[in-house]
mmCIF file of C-alpha atoms in Angstrom:
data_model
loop_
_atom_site.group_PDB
_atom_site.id
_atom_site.type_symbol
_atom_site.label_atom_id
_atom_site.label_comp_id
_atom_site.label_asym_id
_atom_site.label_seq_id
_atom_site.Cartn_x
_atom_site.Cartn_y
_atom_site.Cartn_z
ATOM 1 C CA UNK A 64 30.861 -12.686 6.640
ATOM 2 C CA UNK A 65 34.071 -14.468 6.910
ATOM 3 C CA UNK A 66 33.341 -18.016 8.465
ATOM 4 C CA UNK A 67 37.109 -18.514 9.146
ATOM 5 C CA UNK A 68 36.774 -15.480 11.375
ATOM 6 C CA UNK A 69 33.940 -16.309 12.546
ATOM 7 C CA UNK A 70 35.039 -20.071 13.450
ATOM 8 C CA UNK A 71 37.862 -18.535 15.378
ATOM 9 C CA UNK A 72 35.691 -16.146 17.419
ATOM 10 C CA UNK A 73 33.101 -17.954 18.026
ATOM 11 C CA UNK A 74 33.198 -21.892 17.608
ATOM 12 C CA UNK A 75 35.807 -22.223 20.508
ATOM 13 C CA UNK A 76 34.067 -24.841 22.824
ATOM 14 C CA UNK A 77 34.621 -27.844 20.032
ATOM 15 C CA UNK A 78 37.514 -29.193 18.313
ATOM 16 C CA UNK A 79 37.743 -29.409 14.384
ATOM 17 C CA UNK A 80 36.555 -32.953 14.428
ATOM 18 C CA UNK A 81 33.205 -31.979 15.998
ATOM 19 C CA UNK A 82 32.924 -28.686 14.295
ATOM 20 C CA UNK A 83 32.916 -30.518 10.490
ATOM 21 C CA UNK A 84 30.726 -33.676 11.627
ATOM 22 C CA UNK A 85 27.838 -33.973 9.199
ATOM 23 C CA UNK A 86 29.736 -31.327 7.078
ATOM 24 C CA UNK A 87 31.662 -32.799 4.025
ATOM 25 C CA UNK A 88 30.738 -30.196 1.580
ATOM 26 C CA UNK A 89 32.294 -27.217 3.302
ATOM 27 C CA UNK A 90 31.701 -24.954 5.847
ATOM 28 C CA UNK A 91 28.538 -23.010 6.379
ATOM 29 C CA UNK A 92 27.079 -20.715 8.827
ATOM 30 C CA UNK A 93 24.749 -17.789 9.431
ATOM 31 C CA UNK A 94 24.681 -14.269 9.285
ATOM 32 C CA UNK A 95 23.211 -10.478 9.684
ATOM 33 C CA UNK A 96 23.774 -7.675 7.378
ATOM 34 C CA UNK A 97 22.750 -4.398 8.260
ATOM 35 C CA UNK A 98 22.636 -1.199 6.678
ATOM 36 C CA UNK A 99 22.872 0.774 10.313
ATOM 37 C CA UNK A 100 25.249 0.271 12.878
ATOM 38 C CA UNK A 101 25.601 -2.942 14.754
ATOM 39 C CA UNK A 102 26.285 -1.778 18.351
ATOM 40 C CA UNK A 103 26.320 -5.348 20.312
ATOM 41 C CA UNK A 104 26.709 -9.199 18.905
ATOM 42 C CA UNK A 105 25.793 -12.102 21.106
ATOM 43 C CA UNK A 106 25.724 -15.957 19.958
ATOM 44 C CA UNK A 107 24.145 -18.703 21.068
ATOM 45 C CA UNK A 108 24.957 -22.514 20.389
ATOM 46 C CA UNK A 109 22.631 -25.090 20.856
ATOM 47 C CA UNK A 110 23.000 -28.600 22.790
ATOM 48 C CA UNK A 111 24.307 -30.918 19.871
ATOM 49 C CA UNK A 112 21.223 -33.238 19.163
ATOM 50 C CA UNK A 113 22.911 -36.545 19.113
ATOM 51 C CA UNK A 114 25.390 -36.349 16.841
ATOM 52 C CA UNK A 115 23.399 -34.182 14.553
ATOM 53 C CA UNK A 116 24.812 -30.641 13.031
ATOM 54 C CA UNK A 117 25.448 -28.132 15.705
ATOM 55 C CA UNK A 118 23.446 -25.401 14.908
ATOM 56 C CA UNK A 119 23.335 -21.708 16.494
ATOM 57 C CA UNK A 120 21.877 -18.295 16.541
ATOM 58 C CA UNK A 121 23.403 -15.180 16.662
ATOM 59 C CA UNK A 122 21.472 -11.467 17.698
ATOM 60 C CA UNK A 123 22.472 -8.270 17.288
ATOM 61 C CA UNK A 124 21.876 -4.805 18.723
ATOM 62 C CA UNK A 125 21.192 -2.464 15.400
ATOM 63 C CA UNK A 126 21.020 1.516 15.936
ATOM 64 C CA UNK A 127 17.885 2.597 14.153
ATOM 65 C CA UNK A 128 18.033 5.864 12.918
ATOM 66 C CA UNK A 129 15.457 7.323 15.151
ATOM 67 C CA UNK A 130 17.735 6.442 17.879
ATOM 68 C CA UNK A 131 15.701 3.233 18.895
ATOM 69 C CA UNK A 132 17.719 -0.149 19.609
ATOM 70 C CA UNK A 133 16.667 -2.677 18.067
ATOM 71 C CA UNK A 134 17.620 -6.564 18.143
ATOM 72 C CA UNK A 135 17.758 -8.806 15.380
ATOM 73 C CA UNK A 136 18.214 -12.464 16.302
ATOM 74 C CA UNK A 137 18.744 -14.579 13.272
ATOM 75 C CA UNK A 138 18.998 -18.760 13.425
ATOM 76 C CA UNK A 139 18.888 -21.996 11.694
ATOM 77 C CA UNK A 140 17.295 -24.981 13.859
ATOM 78 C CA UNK A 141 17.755 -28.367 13.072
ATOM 79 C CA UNK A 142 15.508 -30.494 10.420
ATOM 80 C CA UNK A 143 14.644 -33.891 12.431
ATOM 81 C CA UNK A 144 11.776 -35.560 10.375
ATOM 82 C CA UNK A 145 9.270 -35.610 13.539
ATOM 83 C CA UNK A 146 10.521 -32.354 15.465
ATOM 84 C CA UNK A 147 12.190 -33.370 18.278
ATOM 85 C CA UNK A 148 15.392 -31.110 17.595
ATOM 86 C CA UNK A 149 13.532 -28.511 16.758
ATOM 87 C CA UNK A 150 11.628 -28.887 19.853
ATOM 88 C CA UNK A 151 14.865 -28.908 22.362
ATOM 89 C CA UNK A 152 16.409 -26.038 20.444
ATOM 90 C CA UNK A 153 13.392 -23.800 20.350
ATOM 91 C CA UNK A 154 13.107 -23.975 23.955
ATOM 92 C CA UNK A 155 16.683 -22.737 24.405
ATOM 93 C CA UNK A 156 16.209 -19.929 21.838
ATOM 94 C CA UNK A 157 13.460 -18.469 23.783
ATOM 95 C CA UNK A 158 15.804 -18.281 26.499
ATOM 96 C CA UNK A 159 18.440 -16.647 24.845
ATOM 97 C CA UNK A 160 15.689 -13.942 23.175
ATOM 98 C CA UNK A 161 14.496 -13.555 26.852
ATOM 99 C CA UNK A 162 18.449 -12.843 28.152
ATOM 100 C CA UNK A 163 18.324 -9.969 25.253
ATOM 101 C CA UNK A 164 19.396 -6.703 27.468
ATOM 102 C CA UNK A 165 18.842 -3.228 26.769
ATOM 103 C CA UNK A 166 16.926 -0.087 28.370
ATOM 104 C CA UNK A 167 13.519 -0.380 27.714
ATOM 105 C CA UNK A 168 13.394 3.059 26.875
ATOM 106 C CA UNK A 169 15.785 2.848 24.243
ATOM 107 C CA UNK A 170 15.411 -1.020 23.590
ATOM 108 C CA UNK A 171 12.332 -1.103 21.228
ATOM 109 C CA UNK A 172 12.183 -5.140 20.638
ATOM 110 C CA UNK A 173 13.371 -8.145 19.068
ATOM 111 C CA UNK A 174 12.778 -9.204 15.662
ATOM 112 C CA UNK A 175 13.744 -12.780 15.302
ATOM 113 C CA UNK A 176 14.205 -14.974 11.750
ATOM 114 C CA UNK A 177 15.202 -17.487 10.269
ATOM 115 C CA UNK A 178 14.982 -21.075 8.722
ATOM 116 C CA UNK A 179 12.841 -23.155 11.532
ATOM 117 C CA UNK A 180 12.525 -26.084 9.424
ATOM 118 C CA UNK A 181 9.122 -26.650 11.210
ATOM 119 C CA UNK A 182 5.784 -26.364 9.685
ATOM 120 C CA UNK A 183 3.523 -24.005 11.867
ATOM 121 C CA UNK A 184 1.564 -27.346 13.631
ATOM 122 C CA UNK A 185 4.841 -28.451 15.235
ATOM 123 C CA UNK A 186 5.684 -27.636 19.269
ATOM 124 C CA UNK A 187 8.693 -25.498 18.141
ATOM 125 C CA UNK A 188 6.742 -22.925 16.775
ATOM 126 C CA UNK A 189 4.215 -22.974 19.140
ATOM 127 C CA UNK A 190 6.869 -22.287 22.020
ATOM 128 C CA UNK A 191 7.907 -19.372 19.889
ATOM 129 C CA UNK A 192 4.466 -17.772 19.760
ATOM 130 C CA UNK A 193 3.384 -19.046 23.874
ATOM 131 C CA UNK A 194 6.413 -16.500 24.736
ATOM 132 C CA UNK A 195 5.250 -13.946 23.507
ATOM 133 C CA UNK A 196 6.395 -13.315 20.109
ATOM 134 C CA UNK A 197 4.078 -12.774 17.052
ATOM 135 C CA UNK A 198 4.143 -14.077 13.926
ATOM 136 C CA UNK A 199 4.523 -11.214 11.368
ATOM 137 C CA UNK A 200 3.021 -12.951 8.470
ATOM 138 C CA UNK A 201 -0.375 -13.390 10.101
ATOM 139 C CA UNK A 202 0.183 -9.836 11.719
ATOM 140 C CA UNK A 203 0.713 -8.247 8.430
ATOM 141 C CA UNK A 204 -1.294 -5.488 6.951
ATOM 142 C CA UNK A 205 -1.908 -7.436 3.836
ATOM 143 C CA UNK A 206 -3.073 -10.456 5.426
ATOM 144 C CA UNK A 207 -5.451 -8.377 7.636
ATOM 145 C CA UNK A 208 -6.901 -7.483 4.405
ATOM 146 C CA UNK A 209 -8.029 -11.015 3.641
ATOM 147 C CA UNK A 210 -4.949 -12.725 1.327
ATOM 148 C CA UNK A 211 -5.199 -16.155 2.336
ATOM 149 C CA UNK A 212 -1.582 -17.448 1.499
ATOM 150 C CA UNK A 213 0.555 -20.414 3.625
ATOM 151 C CA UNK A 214 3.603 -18.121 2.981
ATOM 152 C CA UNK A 215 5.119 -21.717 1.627
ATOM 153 C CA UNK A 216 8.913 -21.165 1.473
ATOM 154 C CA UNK A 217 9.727 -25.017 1.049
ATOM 155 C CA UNK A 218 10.748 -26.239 -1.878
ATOM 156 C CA UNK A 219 11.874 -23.637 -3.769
ATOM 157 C CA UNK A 220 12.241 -25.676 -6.738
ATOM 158 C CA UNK A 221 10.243 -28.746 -6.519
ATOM 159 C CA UNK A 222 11.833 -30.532 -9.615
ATOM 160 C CA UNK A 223 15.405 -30.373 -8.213
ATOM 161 C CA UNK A 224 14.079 -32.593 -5.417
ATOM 162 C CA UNK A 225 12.316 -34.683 -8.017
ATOM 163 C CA UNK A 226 8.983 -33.773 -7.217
ATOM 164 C CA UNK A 227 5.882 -32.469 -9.449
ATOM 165 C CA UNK A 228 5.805 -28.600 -10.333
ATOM 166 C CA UNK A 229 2.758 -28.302 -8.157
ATOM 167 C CA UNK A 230 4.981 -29.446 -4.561
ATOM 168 C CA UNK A 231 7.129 -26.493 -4.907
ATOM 169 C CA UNK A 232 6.512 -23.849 -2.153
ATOM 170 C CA UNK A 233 4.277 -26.324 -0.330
ATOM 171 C CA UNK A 234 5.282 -25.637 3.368
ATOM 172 C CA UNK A 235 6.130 -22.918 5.343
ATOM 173 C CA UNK A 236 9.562 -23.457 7.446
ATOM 174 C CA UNK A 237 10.449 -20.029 7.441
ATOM 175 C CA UNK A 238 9.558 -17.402 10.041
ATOM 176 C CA UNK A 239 9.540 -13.205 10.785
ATOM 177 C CA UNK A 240 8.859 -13.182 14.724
ATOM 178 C CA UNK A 241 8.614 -9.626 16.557
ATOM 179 C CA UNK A 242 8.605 -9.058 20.239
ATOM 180 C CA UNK A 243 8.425 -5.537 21.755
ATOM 181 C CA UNK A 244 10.290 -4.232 24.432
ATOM 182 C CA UNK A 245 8.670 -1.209 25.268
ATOM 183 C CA UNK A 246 5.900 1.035 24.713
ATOM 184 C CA UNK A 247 6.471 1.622 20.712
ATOM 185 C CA UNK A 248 4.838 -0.654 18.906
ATOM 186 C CA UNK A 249 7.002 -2.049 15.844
ATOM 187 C CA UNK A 250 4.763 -2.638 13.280
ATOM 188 C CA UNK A 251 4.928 -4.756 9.959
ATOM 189 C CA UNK A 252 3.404 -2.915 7.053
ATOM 190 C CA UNK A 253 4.094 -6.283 4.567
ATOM 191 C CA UNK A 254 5.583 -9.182 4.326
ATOM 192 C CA UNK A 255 5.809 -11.647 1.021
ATOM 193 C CA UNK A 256 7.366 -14.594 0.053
ATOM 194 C CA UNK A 257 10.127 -13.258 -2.571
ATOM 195 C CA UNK A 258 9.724 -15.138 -5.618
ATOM 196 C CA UNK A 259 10.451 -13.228 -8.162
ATOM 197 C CA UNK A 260 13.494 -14.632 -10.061
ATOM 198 C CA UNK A 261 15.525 -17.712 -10.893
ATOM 199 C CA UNK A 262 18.145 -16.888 -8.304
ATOM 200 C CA UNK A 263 15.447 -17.228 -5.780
ATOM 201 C CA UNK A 264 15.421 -20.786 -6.156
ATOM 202 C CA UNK A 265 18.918 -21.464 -7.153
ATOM 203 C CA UNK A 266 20.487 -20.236 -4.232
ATOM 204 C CA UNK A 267 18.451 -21.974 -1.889
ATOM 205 C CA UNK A 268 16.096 -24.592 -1.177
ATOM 206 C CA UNK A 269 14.085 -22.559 0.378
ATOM 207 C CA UNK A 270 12.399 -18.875 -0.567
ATOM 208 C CA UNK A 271 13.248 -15.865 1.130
ATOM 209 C CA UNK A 272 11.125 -14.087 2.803
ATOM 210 C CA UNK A 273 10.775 -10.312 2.392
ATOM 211 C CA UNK A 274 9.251 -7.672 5.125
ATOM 212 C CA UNK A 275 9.220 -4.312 5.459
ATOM 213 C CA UNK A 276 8.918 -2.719 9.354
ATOM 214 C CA UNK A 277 8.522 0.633 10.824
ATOM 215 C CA UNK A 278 8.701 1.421 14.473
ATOM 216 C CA UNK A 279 5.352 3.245 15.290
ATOM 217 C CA UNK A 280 4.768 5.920 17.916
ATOM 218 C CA UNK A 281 4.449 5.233 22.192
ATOM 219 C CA UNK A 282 1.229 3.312 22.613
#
């Protein structure tokens, strides 16, 4: 991921100026890595919130190796304190997800992730899940067993925000979303917050989360 490249390819309805507002550090960006082909990309970037960060998602088309197509739609929404960006931008990123194209035979679904910055009570994730899309972490084979966990991804390091020890992994702003596309049914066998080492929570604020997916046979 070169975000000079991907500046140039992408980022070309906004001058410099507006590209670096609220972005003194350096630039940043998202990304998808994939260990099978990556057939399509399409971007997405959302109405600036005031004069807020412009934020965006990007999807793309990965070649299983059954043959299935599969999309993965990866984002990072805004963090207003009350919602309200979230809001406006999770409205437009179920309209992207929805303009997602592909054969439904071939076309198996969209998985869709990313850093939400919304706790699970706010509208933006309840427009996610009233369009259809589930929620792997409550879908989840181990949850089904009866592990009650928030999946807490926020902070990752509670004294670096100078906060007790026992704030750290407190909310959950961090999603797995799946929607299928046809009549295979992609199913999550688990899903964990991955916590499991210092770099965890020295490369981020937040935790990663970890999931592991098969696509299952015609329903």
């Amino acid at each position: 991921f070169d975000d000079e490249v991907w500046r140039k390819k992408y980022v070309t309805d906004y001058e410099e100026e507006q590209y670096n507002t609220n972005d003194t550090m350096g630039r940043f960006g998202i990304a998808i890595l994939s260990k099978y082909p990556i057939v399509q990309i399409r971007t997405h970037q959302y109405q600036r919130y005031k004069r807020k960060t412009i934020r965006n998602a990007i999807a793309c088309l990965v070649s299983l190796p059954n043959n299935e197509l599969l999309w993965v739609v990866n984002t990072h929404l805004g963090c207003h304190f009350i919602g309200k960006e979230q809001h406006e931008q999770a409205k437009q990123l179920v309209g992207f997800v929805d303009s997602l194209g592909g054969k439904p035979k071939t076309t198996c679904g969209v998985m869709l992730c990313g850093d939400f910055n919304s706790p699970p009570i706010l509208p933006s994730i309840r427009i996610i899940r009233q369009s259809g899309m589930r929620d792997v972490w409550h879908q989840s084979f181990a949850n089904r067993k009866g592990l009650l966990q928030i999946g807490g991804t926020f902070p990752s390091n509670a004294r670096v925000l100078g906060m007790p020890s026992c704030f750290r992994k407190l909310i959950r702003l961090d999603y797995i979303f799946l929607l299928e596309k046809s009549g295979k049914e992609i199913v999550c066998k688990c899903v964990h917050v991955q916590d499991g080492s210092y770099n965890c929570s020295l490369a981020s604020d937040h935790l990663p989360v970890h999931a592991v997916f098969f696509v299952g046979s015609s329903r």
